[in-house]
Every structure is written in structure tokens, then in C-alpha cells.
PDB file of C-alpha atoms in Angstrom:
ATOM      1  CA  MET A 290      -6.490  -0.462 -15.784  1.00 29.00           C
ATOM      2  CA  LEU A 291      -3.721   2.121 -16.349  1.00 29.00           C
ATOM      3  CA  LEU A 292       0.045   0.034 -16.481  1.00 32.00           C
ATOM      4  CA  LYS A 293       2.825   1.796 -14.157  1.00 32.00           C
ATOM      5  CA  ASN A 294       6.429   1.749 -15.151  1.00 32.00           C
ATOM      6  CA  LEU A 295       7.789   1.285 -11.590  1.00 32.00           C
ATOM      7  CA  SER A 296      11.633   2.450 -12.249  1.00 30.00           C
ATOM      8  CA  LEU A 297      12.855   1.329  -9.373  1.00 32.00           C
ATOM      9  CA  ILE A 298      14.903  -1.199 -10.478  1.00 33.00           C
ATOM     10  CA  THR A 299      18.370  -1.431  -9.492  1.00 32.00           C
ATOM     11  CA  LEU A 300      20.990  -4.237  -8.455  1.00 33.00           C
ATOM     12  CA  ALA A 301      24.841  -4.442  -8.380  1.00 31.00           C
ATOM     13  CA  ILE A 302      25.454  -7.808  -9.347  1.00 32.00           C
ATOM     14  CA  GLY A 303      29.647  -6.969  -9.997  1.00 31.00           C
ATOM     15  CA  THR A 304      31.331  -6.616 -13.575  1.00 33.00           C
ATOM     16  CA  SER A 305      29.859  -7.709 -16.538  1.00 35.00           C
ATOM     17  CA  ALA A 306      32.246 -10.651 -16.770  1.00 37.00           C
ATOM     18  CA  ASN A 307      30.891 -12.167 -13.523  1.00 43.00           C
ATOM     19  CA  ALA A 308      27.431 -11.035 -14.233  1.00 51.00           C
ATOM     20  CA  ALA A 309      24.479 -13.575 -13.782  1.00 72.00           C
ATOM     21  CA  GLY A 310      21.438 -11.629 -14.538  1.00 82.00           C
ATOM     22  CA  TRP A 311      19.684  -8.181 -14.528  1.00 83.00           C
ATOM     23  CA  VAL A 312      15.865  -7.051 -13.804  1.00 84.00           C
ATOM     24  CA  ASP A 313      15.479  -4.308 -16.653  1.00 84.00           C
ATOM     25  CA  ASN A 314      11.817  -3.247 -16.279  1.00 83.00           C
ATOM     26  CA  VAL A 315       8.929  -3.850 -13.866  1.00 81.00           C
ATOM     27  CA  ILE A 316       5.349  -3.071 -14.609  1.00 79.00           C
ATOM     28  CA  ASP A 317       2.615  -3.462 -12.095  1.00 70.00           C
ATOM     29  CA  ASN A 318      -1.279  -4.167 -12.907  1.00 61.00           C
ATOM     30  CA  SER A 319      -4.068  -4.370 -10.279  1.00 54.00           C
ATOM     31  CA  PRO A 320      -4.830  -6.611  -9.749  1.00 61.00           C
ATOM     32  CA  GLY A 321      -2.415  -9.414  -8.493  1.00 70.00           C
ATOM     33  CA  GLN A 322      -0.101  -9.391 -11.353  1.00 77.00           C
ATOM     34  CA  ILE A 323       3.392  -7.534 -12.504  1.00 82.00           C
ATOM     35  CA  TYR A 324       5.253  -7.752 -15.427  1.00 85.00           C
ATOM     36  CA  LEU A 325       8.793  -8.603 -15.375  1.00 87.00           C
ATOM     37  CA  GLN A 326      11.581  -8.189 -17.640  1.00 89.00           C
ATOM     38  CA  GLY A 327      15.492  -9.075 -17.950  1.00 88.00           C
ATOM     39  CA  TRP A 328      17.856 -11.871 -18.410  1.00 89.00           C
ATOM     40  CA  ALA A 329      19.778 -14.220 -16.416  1.00 87.00           C
ATOM     41  CA  CYS A 330      22.704 -16.861 -17.571  1.00 86.00           C
ATOM     42  CA  ASP A 331      25.576 -18.707 -15.947  1.00 84.00           C
ATOM     43  CA  PRO A 332      28.679 -17.168 -17.424  1.00 81.00           C
ATOM     44  CA  ASN A 333      30.183 -20.338 -16.704  1.00 82.00           C
ATOM     45  CA  GLN A 334      28.158 -22.684 -18.803  1.00 84.00           C
ATOM     46  CA  PRO A 335      27.015 -20.292 -21.656  1.00 86.00           C
ATOM     47  CA  HIS A 336      25.255 -22.603 -23.704  1.00 88.00           C
ATOM     48  CA  ALA A 337      22.818 -23.968 -20.834  1.00 85.00           C
ATOM     49  CA  THR A 338      19.429 -22.300 -20.327  1.00 85.00           C
ATOM     50  CA  GLY A 339      16.754 -22.368 -17.510  1.00 86.00           C
ATOM     51  CA  TRP A 340      14.064 -20.717 -15.767  1.00 89.00           C
ATOM     52  CA  VAL A 341      13.932 -17.623 -13.841  1.00 89.00           C
ATOM     53  CA  HIS A 342      12.080 -18.183 -10.290  1.00 88.00           C
ATOM     54  CA  PHE A 343      10.580 -15.164  -8.866  1.00 88.00           C
ATOM     55  CA  THR A 344      10.267 -15.440  -4.826  1.00 85.00           C
ATOM     56  CA  VAL A 345       8.973 -12.573  -2.721  1.00 81.00           C
ATOM     57  CA  ASN A 346       9.902 -12.495   1.131  1.00 74.00           C
ATOM     58  CA  ASN A 347      11.294 -16.414   0.285  1.00 78.00           C
ATOM     59  CA  GLN A 348       8.523 -17.457  -1.124  1.00 81.00           C
ATOM     60  CA  PHE A 349       8.013 -18.705  -4.924  1.00 87.00           C
ATOM     61  CA  ILE A 350       5.410 -16.726  -6.805  1.00 85.00           C
ATOM     62  CA  SER A 351       6.006 -17.790 -10.282  1.00 87.00           C
ATOM     63  CA  ALA A 352       8.853 -18.552 -13.207  1.00 89.00           C
ATOM     64  CA  LEU A 353       9.582 -17.662 -16.830  1.00 91.00           C
ATOM     65  CA  PRO A 354      12.018 -19.356 -19.056  1.00 92.00           C
ATOM     66  CA  ALA A 355      15.039 -17.398 -19.542  1.00 90.00           C
ATOM     67  CA  ASN A 356      15.645 -18.268 -23.720  1.00 92.00           C
ATOM     68  CA  GLN A 357      14.733 -15.403 -25.397  1.00 93.00           C
ATOM     69  CA  GLU A 358      17.351 -14.009 -27.971  1.00 93.00           C
ATOM     70  CA  ARG A 359      19.234 -10.900 -26.616  1.00 90.00           C
ATOM     71  CA  ALA A 360      21.938  -9.619 -29.316  1.00 88.00           C
ATOM     72  CA  ASP A 361      23.273  -7.609 -25.995  1.00 87.00           C
ATOM     73  CA  LEU A 362      24.307 -10.709 -23.817  1.00 88.00           C
ATOM     74  CA  ALA A 363      26.983 -11.544 -25.914  1.00 86.00           C
ATOM     75  CA  GLN A 364      29.388  -9.981 -23.849  1.00 85.00           C
ATOM     76  CA  VAL A 365      28.141 -11.068 -20.268  1.00 84.00           C
ATOM     77  CA  CYS A 366      26.526 -14.843 -21.204  1.00 86.00           C
ATOM     78  CA  GLY A 367      29.845 -16.042 -22.607  1.00 85.00           C
ATOM     79  CA  GLY A 368      29.199 -15.258 -26.341  1.00 87.00           C
ATOM     80  CA  THR A 369      25.528 -16.697 -26.426  1.00 90.00           C
ATOM     81  CA  THR A 370      22.590 -14.498 -26.565  1.00 91.00           C
ATOM     82  CA  ALA A 371      19.178 -16.901 -25.692  1.00 92.00           C
ATOM     83  CA  HIS A 372      18.773 -15.945 -21.860  1.00 91.00           C
ATOM     84  CA  GLY A 373      16.764 -13.008 -22.217  1.00 91.00           C
ATOM     85  CA  TYR A 374      12.967 -13.569 -20.011  1.00 92.00           C
ATOM     86  CA  SER A 375       9.958 -11.449 -20.130  1.00 91.00           C
ATOM     87  CA  GLY A 376       6.263 -12.065 -19.117  1.00 89.00           C
ATOM     88  CA  TRP A 377       3.669 -11.081 -16.676  1.00 87.00           C
ATOM     89  CA  VAL A 378       3.409 -13.383 -13.499  1.00 86.00           C
ATOM     90  CA  SER A 379       0.760 -13.760 -10.899  1.00 82.00           C
ATOM     91  CA  VAL A 380       1.002 -12.987  -6.915  1.00 79.00           C
ATOM     92  CA  PRO A 381      -0.593 -15.348  -4.690  1.00 76.00           C
ATOM     93  CA  ASP A 382      -3.314 -13.196  -2.720  1.00 70.00           C
ATOM     94  CA  ASP A 383      -1.227 -13.855   0.746  1.00 70.00           C
ATOM     95  CA  VAL A 384       1.749 -12.481  -0.476  1.00 71.00           C
ATOM     96  CA  ALA A 385      -0.106  -9.551  -2.210  1.00 67.00           C
ATOM     97  CA  GLN A 386      -2.699  -8.714   0.693  1.00 61.00           C
ATOM     98  CA  ASN A 387      -1.935  -5.915   3.199  1.00 50.00           C
ATOM     99  CA  ALA A 388      -4.862  -4.040   4.994  1.00 39.00           C
ATOM    100  CA  SER A 389      -3.036  -0.850   5.869  1.00 40.00           C
ATOM    101  CA  ARG A 390      -4.868   2.506   6.591  1.00 40.00           C
ATOM    102  CA  GLY A 391      -6.158   2.324   2.760  1.00 43.00           C
ATOM    103  CA  ASN A 392      -3.056   1.313   1.463  1.00 50.00           C
ATOM    104  CA  ASN A 393      -3.744  -2.185  -0.028  1.00 52.00           C
ATOM    105  CA  TYR A 394      -0.289  -3.417  -1.396  1.00 60.00           C
ATOM    106  CA  LYS A 395       2.900  -3.946  -0.375  1.00 64.00           C
ATOM    107  CA  ARG A 396       6.541  -2.764  -1.722  1.00 71.00           C
ATOM    108  CA  ARG A 397       8.579  -5.801  -1.902  1.00 74.00           C
ATOM    109  CA  ASP A 398      11.799  -6.939  -3.394  1.00 79.00           C
ATOM    110  CA  VAL A 399      11.436  -9.779  -5.808  1.00 82.00           C
ATOM    111  CA  TYR A 400      14.352 -11.903  -5.892  1.00 82.00           C
ATOM    112  CA  VAL A 401      15.223 -13.419  -9.102  1.00 84.00           C
ATOM    113  CA  THR A 402      17.014 -17.230  -9.167  1.00 87.00           C
ATOM    114  CA  LEU A 403      18.261 -19.185 -12.333  1.00 86.00           C
ATOM    115  CA  VAL A 404      17.114 -22.736 -12.024  1.00 86.00           C
ATOM    116  CA  MET A 405      19.105 -24.435 -14.805  1.00 81.00           C
ATOM    117  CA  ASP A 406      17.820 -27.217 -16.979  1.00 81.00           C
ATOM    118  CA  ASN A 407      20.984 -29.151 -16.644  1.00 78.00           C
ATOM    119  CA  PHE A 408      20.349 -29.019 -12.830  1.00 74.00           C
ATOM    120  CA  SER A 409      23.754 -27.846 -12.095  1.00 75.00           C
ATOM    121  CA  PRO A 410      23.619 -25.565  -9.077  1.00 74.00           C
ATOM    122  CA  ASN A 411      21.162 -22.315  -9.087  1.00 76.00           C
ATOM    123  CA  VAL A 412      22.245 -18.865 -10.276  1.00 74.00           C
ATOM    124  CA  GLU A 413      21.365 -15.522  -8.531  1.00 74.00           C
ATOM    125  CA  GLY A 414      19.865 -13.841 -11.214  1.00 71.00           C
ATOM    126  CA  GLY A 415      18.925 -10.359  -9.769  1.00 71.00           C
ATOM    127  CA  ARG A 416      16.866  -8.649  -7.621  1.00 75.00           C
ATOM    128  CA  ALA A 417      13.744  -5.688  -8.138  1.00 70.00           C
ATOM    129  CA  ARG A 418      13.880  -3.329  -5.476  1.00 73.00           C
ATOM    130  CA  GLY A 419      10.443  -2.018  -4.041  1.00 70.00           C
ATOM    131  CA  VAL A 420       8.167  -3.599  -6.405  1.00 72.00           C
ATOM    132  CA  LYS A 421       4.763  -2.622  -5.848  1.00 67.00           C
ATOM    133  CA  ILE A 422       2.596  -5.839  -5.254  1.00 69.00           C
ATOM    134  CA  TRP A 423      -0.910  -5.345  -5.418  1.00 61.00           C
ATOM    135  CA  SER A 424      -3.546  -7.410  -4.168  1.00 61.00           C
ATOM    136  CA  PRO A 425      -6.395  -8.526  -6.298  1.00 60.00           C
ATOM    137  CA  THR A 426      -8.778  -6.548  -3.672  1.00 65.00           C
ATOM    138  CA  TYR A 427      -6.663  -3.176  -4.173  1.00 65.00           C
ATOM    139  CA  TYR A 428      -8.813   0.200  -4.093  1.00 76.00           C
ATOM    140  CA  ASP A 429      -7.242   3.446  -4.397  1.00 77.00           C
ATOM    141  CA  PHE A 430      -9.532   5.011  -1.678  1.00 85.00           C
ATOM    142  CA  LYS A 431     -10.533   8.708  -1.783  1.00 89.00           C
ATOM    143  CA  TYR A 432     -10.115  10.960   1.087  1.00 92.00           C
ATOM    144  CA  GLU A 433     -11.531  14.504   2.183  1.00 93.00           C
ATOM    145  CA  TYR A 434     -10.410  16.555   4.629  1.00 92.00           C
ATOM    146  CA  TRP A 435     -11.997  19.198   6.678  1.00 91.00           C
ATOM    147  CA  GLY A 436     -10.453  21.924   9.160  1.00 89.00           C
ATOM    148  CA  ARG A 437     -12.780  25.078   9.141  1.00 89.00           C
ATOM    149  CA  CYS A 438     -14.332  26.911  11.824  1.00 90.00           C
ATOM    150  CA  VAL A 439     -17.859  26.298  10.458  1.00 90.00           C
ATOM    151  CA  PRO A 440     -20.109  23.068  11.148  1.00 89.00           C
ATOM    152  CA  ASP A 441     -18.269  19.926   9.836  1.00 92.00           C
ATOM    153  CA  PRO A 442     -20.769  18.534   6.847  1.00 93.00           C
ATOM    154  CA  LEU A 443     -18.804  15.062   6.425  1.00 94.00           C
ATOM    155  CA  TRP A 444     -19.385  13.872  10.152  1.00 93.00           C
ATOM    156  CA  ASN A 445     -23.252  12.901   9.408  1.00 93.00           C
ATOM    157  CA  ASP A 446     -22.232  12.707   5.769  1.00 96.00           C
ATOM    158  CA  SER A 447     -23.214   8.650   4.832  1.00 96.00           C
ATOM    159  CA  ARG A 448     -20.720   8.539   1.992  1.00 96.00           C
ATOM    160  CA  TYR A 449     -17.798   9.431   4.397  1.00 96.00           C
ATOM    161  CA  ALA A 450     -16.531   7.345   7.562  1.00 95.00           C
ATOM    162  CA  PHE A 451     -14.061   9.065   9.792  1.00 94.00           C
ATOM    163  CA  THR A 452     -10.690   7.657   9.395  1.00 91.00           C
ATOM    164  CA  LYS A 453      -8.108  10.109  11.367  1.00 87.00           C
ATOM    165  CA  THR A 454      -7.282  12.942  13.273  1.00 87.00           C
ATOM    166  CA  SER A 455      -5.040  13.838  16.612  1.00 81.00           C
ATOM    167  CA  MET A 456      -3.773  16.147  18.757  1.00 81.00           C
ATOM    168  CA  SER A 457      -1.441  17.260  16.472  1.00 85.00           C
ATOM    169  CA  SER A 458      -3.919  18.226  14.016  1.00 86.00           C
ATOM    170  CA  ILE A 459      -5.757  21.022  16.813  1.00 87.00           C
ATOM    171  CA  MET A 460      -6.500  24.288  15.377  1.00 87.00           C
ATOM    172  CA  SER A 461      -7.540  27.819  16.843  1.00 88.00           C
ATOM    173  CA  CYS A 462     -10.683  29.278  15.804  1.00 89.00           C
ATOM    174  CA  PRO A 463     -11.460  32.990  16.714  1.00 88.00           C
ATOM    175  CA  ILE A 464     -14.703  34.476  18.239  1.00 85.00           C
ATOM    176  CA  GLN A 465     -14.874  38.331  18.241  1.00 84.00           C
ATOM    177  CA  GLY A 466     -14.535  39.584  21.884  1.00 83.00           C
ATOM    178  CA  ARG A 467     -14.237  36.006  23.207  1.00 83.00           C
ATOM    179  CA  GLU A 468     -11.653  33.048  23.785  1.00 81.00           C
ATOM    180  CA  PRO A 469     -10.787  31.433  20.425  1.00 84.00           C
ATOM    181  CA  TYR A 470     -11.865  27.614  20.778  1.00 85.00           C
ATOM    182  CA  GLU A 471     -10.475  24.773  19.238  1.00 87.00           C
ATOM    183  CA  ILE A 472     -11.237  22.328  16.724  1.00 87.00           C
ATOM    184  CA  LEU A 473      -9.421  19.161  15.144  1.00 88.00           C
ATOM    185  CA  ARG A 474      -8.705  18.525  11.680  1.00 90.00           C
ATOM    186  CA  LYS A 475     -10.482  15.493  10.503  1.00 92.00           C
ATOM    187  CA  ALA A 476      -9.635  13.060   7.409  1.00 92.00           C
ATOM    188  CA  TYR A 477     -12.781  11.219   5.956  1.00 94.00           C
ATOM    189  CA  VAL A 478     -12.526   8.228   3.625  1.00 94.00           C
ATOM    190  CA  ASP A 479     -14.946   7.676   0.617  1.00 96.00           C
ATOM    191  CA  ILE A 480     -17.096   4.341   1.627  1.00 96.00           C
ATOM    192  CA  SER A 481     -19.655   4.619  -0.920  1.00 96.00           C
ATOM    193  CA  ASP A 482     -18.086   4.375  -4.655  1.00 93.00           C
ATOM    194  CA  PRO A 483     -19.766   1.128  -5.888  1.00 91.00           C
ATOM    195  CA  SER A 484     -16.515   0.428  -8.075  1.00 87.00           C
ATOM    196  CA  ILE A 485     -14.798  -0.624  -4.696  1.00 88.00           C
ATOM    197  CA  PRO A 486     -14.202  -4.549  -5.008  1.00 83.00           C
ATOM    198  CA  LYS A 487     -15.649  -7.067  -2.415  1.00 83.00           C
ATOM    199  CA  GLY A 488     -13.051  -8.211   0.206  1.00 82.00           C
ATOM    200  CA  ALA A 489     -11.216  -4.266   0.118  1.00 82.00           C
ATOM    201  CA  ARG A 490     -10.428  -3.100   3.860  1.00 82.00           C
ATOM    202  CA  VAL A 491      -9.940   0.164   5.244  1.00 87.00           C
ATOM    203  CA  ASN A 492      -9.622   1.280   8.827  1.00 88.00           C
ATOM    204  CA  VAL A 493     -11.678   4.054   9.998  1.00 92.00           C
ATOM    205  CA  CYS A 494     -12.774   5.136  13.683  1.00 92.00           C
ATOM    206  CA  HIS A 495     -15.740   3.642  15.588  1.00 94.00           C
ATOM    207  CA  THR A 496     -17.693   6.774  15.578  1.00 93.00           C
ATOM    208  CA  PRO A 497     -21.636   6.425  17.142  1.00 92.00           C
ATOM    209  CA  GLU A 498     -22.537   7.381  13.604  1.00 92.00           C
ATOM    210  CA  VAL A 499     -20.173   4.660  11.431  1.00 95.00           C
ATOM    211  CA  ASN A 500     -22.200   1.447  12.294  1.00 94.00           C
ATOM    212  CA  ASP A 501     -25.366   3.229  10.130  1.00 96.00           C
ATOM    213  CA  LYS A 502     -22.957   4.511   7.194  1.00 96.00           C
ATOM    214  CA  LEU A 503     -21.480   0.483   7.111  1.00 96.00           C
ATOM    215  CA  ILE A 504     -24.856  -1.093   6.392  1.00 96.00           C
ATOM    216  CA  ARG A 505     -25.782   1.703   4.061  1.00 95.00           C
ATOM    217  CA  ASN A 506     -22.699   1.349   1.942  1.00 96.00           C
ATOM    218  CA  GLY A 507     -22.332  -2.272   2.613  1.00 95.00           C
ATOM    219  CA  TRP A 508     -19.555  -2.855   4.726  1.00 96.00           C
ATOM    220  CA  SER A 509     -18.749  -4.907   7.334  1.00 94.00           C
ATOM    221  CA  ILE A 510     -16.756  -4.548  10.322  1.00 93.00           C
ATOM    222  CA  SER A 511     -13.720  -7.360  10.384  1.00 88.00           C
ATOM    223  CA  GLU A 512     -11.519  -6.120  13.766  1.00 85.00           C
ATOM    224  CA  ILE A 513     -11.748  -3.619  16.242  1.00 89.00           C
ATOM    225  CA  PHE A 514      -8.601  -2.449  18.159  1.00 86.00           C
ATOM    226  CA  THR A 515      -8.080  -0.192  21.201  1.00 83.00           C
ATOM    227  CA  PRO A 516      -8.750   3.203  21.269  1.00 83.00           C
ATOM    228  CA  SER A 517      -6.037   5.102  18.884  1.00 81.00           C
ATOM    229  CA  GLU A 518      -4.000   8.086  18.692  1.00 83.00           C
ATOM    230  CA  ASP A 519      -5.555   8.496  15.211  1.00 84.00           C
ATOM    231  CA  CYS A 520      -8.983   8.674  16.644  1.00 90.00           C
ATOM    232  CA  VAL A 521      -9.860  11.500  19.002  1.00 89.00           C
ATOM    233  CA  SER A 522     -13.392  12.554  19.849  1.00 88.00           C
ATOM    234  CA  SER A 523     -13.021  15.058  22.844  1.00 87.00           C
ATOM    235  CA  PHE A 524     -10.609  16.927  24.985  1.00 86.00           C
ATOM    236  CA  ASN A 525     -10.512  19.701  27.383  1.00 86.00           C
ATOM    237  CA  SER A 526      -7.974  22.543  28.009  1.00 86.00           C
ATOM    238  CA  TYR A 527      -6.517  25.069  30.511  1.00 85.00           C
ATOM    239  CA  THR A 528      -3.780  27.585  29.990  1.00 84.00           C
ATOM    240  CA  ALA A 529      -1.372  28.252  33.023  1.00 86.00           C
ATOM    241  CA  TYR A 530       1.732  30.588  33.192  1.00 85.00           C
ATOM    242  CA  GLY A 531       1.163  31.088  29.521  1.00 80.00           C
ATOM    243  CA  LYS A 532       1.565  27.255  28.565  1.00 85.00           C
ATOM    244  CA  LYS A 533      -1.691  25.601  27.182  1.00 83.00           C
ATOM    245  CA  THR A 534      -2.329  21.748  28.830  1.00 88.00           C
ATOM    246  CA  TYR A 535      -4.626  19.342  27.305  1.00 85.00           C
ATOM    247  CA  TYR A 536      -6.074  16.853  29.484  1.00 86.00           C
ATOM    248  CA  ASN A 537      -9.448  14.184  29.626  1.00 87.00           C
ATOM    249  CA  VAL A 538      -8.453  13.198  26.021  1.00 89.00           C
ATOM    250  CA  LYS A 539     -10.835  10.541  24.760  1.00 90.00           C
ATOM    251  CA  ARG A 540     -10.271   8.305  21.738  1.00 90.00           C
ATOM    252  CA  TYR A 541     -12.527   6.359  19.536  1.00 92.00           C
ATOM    253  CA  ASN A 542     -11.631   2.481  18.948  1.00 91.00           C
ATOM    254  CA  TYR A 543      -9.824   1.411  15.374  1.00 89.00           C
ATOM    255  CA  LEU A 544     -11.369  -0.416  13.182  1.00 90.00           C
ATOM    256  CA  THR A 545     -10.632  -2.286  10.102  1.00 89.00           C
ATOM    257  CA  ILE A 546     -13.698  -2.617   7.809  1.00 92.00           C
ATOM    258  CA  ILE A 547     -14.244  -4.882   4.764  1.00 90.00           C
ATOM    259  CA  LYS A 548     -16.307  -4.458   1.474  1.00 91.00           C
ATOM    260  CA  ASN A 549     -19.365  -7.025   1.459  1.00 92.00           C
TER     261      ASN A 549
END
């Protein structure tokens, strides 16, 4: 899996004399792991070391020893330098999981706290903002879009499930000598890729065709929601005094589906 340097790490702890720690680098690795590198010390106890504890949403996820030599720390850690940390940490499924419209990860702030070996009070050791925490079932779904005034080939294609359209996506199709007609631009998600991991989730519209597509591609329905603004199925319209009005707008239910 390609590693990604997030470059999203910012923290204002104060002047260097009062600094307690820093998160220098974060790399994400799907599934379920992040790499953290930085330093943490108590300037009032320069010779004491400890462990950095990482929490997300007040939930402990892992810890690393903060005892690596770093020459650049002498000025901020009372003349001592063995306060660096680095390593991979695992993220629990319940922290990572977020099944939301195809995105199976959460951007979270990872808080770093230095827990001292000598049992002195803990020191706030930094914060990594907006870290992308991947789920073990993460999959970067592929989408196709259709918005042309010809028959839609994706509607009956067993590889694709209709996932989004709305009244804001209406487009007009001209017909020579007649009133133009209107169609909805649609988005489809590819549910056929054999590399989609078991447990991956994505939301789709509950069209009449979708059940057969799910069975064919090894999916099940996890949740059924009320008809969605993003799942318009049909509508009528009329024009009066130069203004178009839409009515009798019908919508499909929204589904969360899960890979078997």
C-alpha cells in the first residue's frame, strides 16, 4: 500500500522554553495503522523519560517510548536529548470505522500525552490535526457519472449501483421541433471489483435492479433509510409565467450495503 505523508501536522505549544512536545510527521497506511514521529519531554525534569500515549476521541489507541536520541532537543528539554519517539501504531476498528457515502476513514485529531516513568504528572505532548485514520475495511471506491441525452448504459450494468442524483442535477435535452425534455445526471459506484475487502460499506439507492446486482457481486443490505434527496427516481414539471415548477418528485430509499 502506498504510504502518504499527510503534511497536516500543526501545533502551537508556546515558546521553546515551555514546550512539552511536537508531532513532526504522520504517515497513514491502510489498513488500520498510522506512523507517528516526534518528541515529548518535561523541561522541568530533563532527565526523566516516559511513554507517549496516543488518544483519539479520548480513547487510548497505542503508546511508544519517548527515549530516542535527538540532538535537536537539547535547547527545549533542559540540555538532554533522549526524548524522541517514532513507530507504527494500530488503530482499533471502532475508532477507524466510518461507513459514510463511500468514505471509510475519519480525519481525526490524534492527541499525544507523555506519561512519565517516575509517575510525575503527565505532560501534554502534542496534537496531530486531521490525521486520516483508515479502517481495516477501507476501500477507495470508483465512481462513474452519466449525464448525456442518450440512453444510460450504466443503469442496467450489473457492475454498477446507482448511488446519487438530486433535483439540482437536472439537465435539459433538446429535441428538434419539440419541447426539450429533462434528465437527471447520475453517479454510480463500481461494486464489482474483486479487491473490495470483506466488510467494506458504501451507500446506494434502492432501485428495482439493485438487489440482483448485490447478489451477483457478493453484497448484502446492512441498513435501509428513508427516501433520500440524493435518490430521485422521477418527477413531473410544468411551466407557468416563465417559471418552471417541479412536482410529484419520487425518491428511492437509501441503503448501506456491506461486502460479504
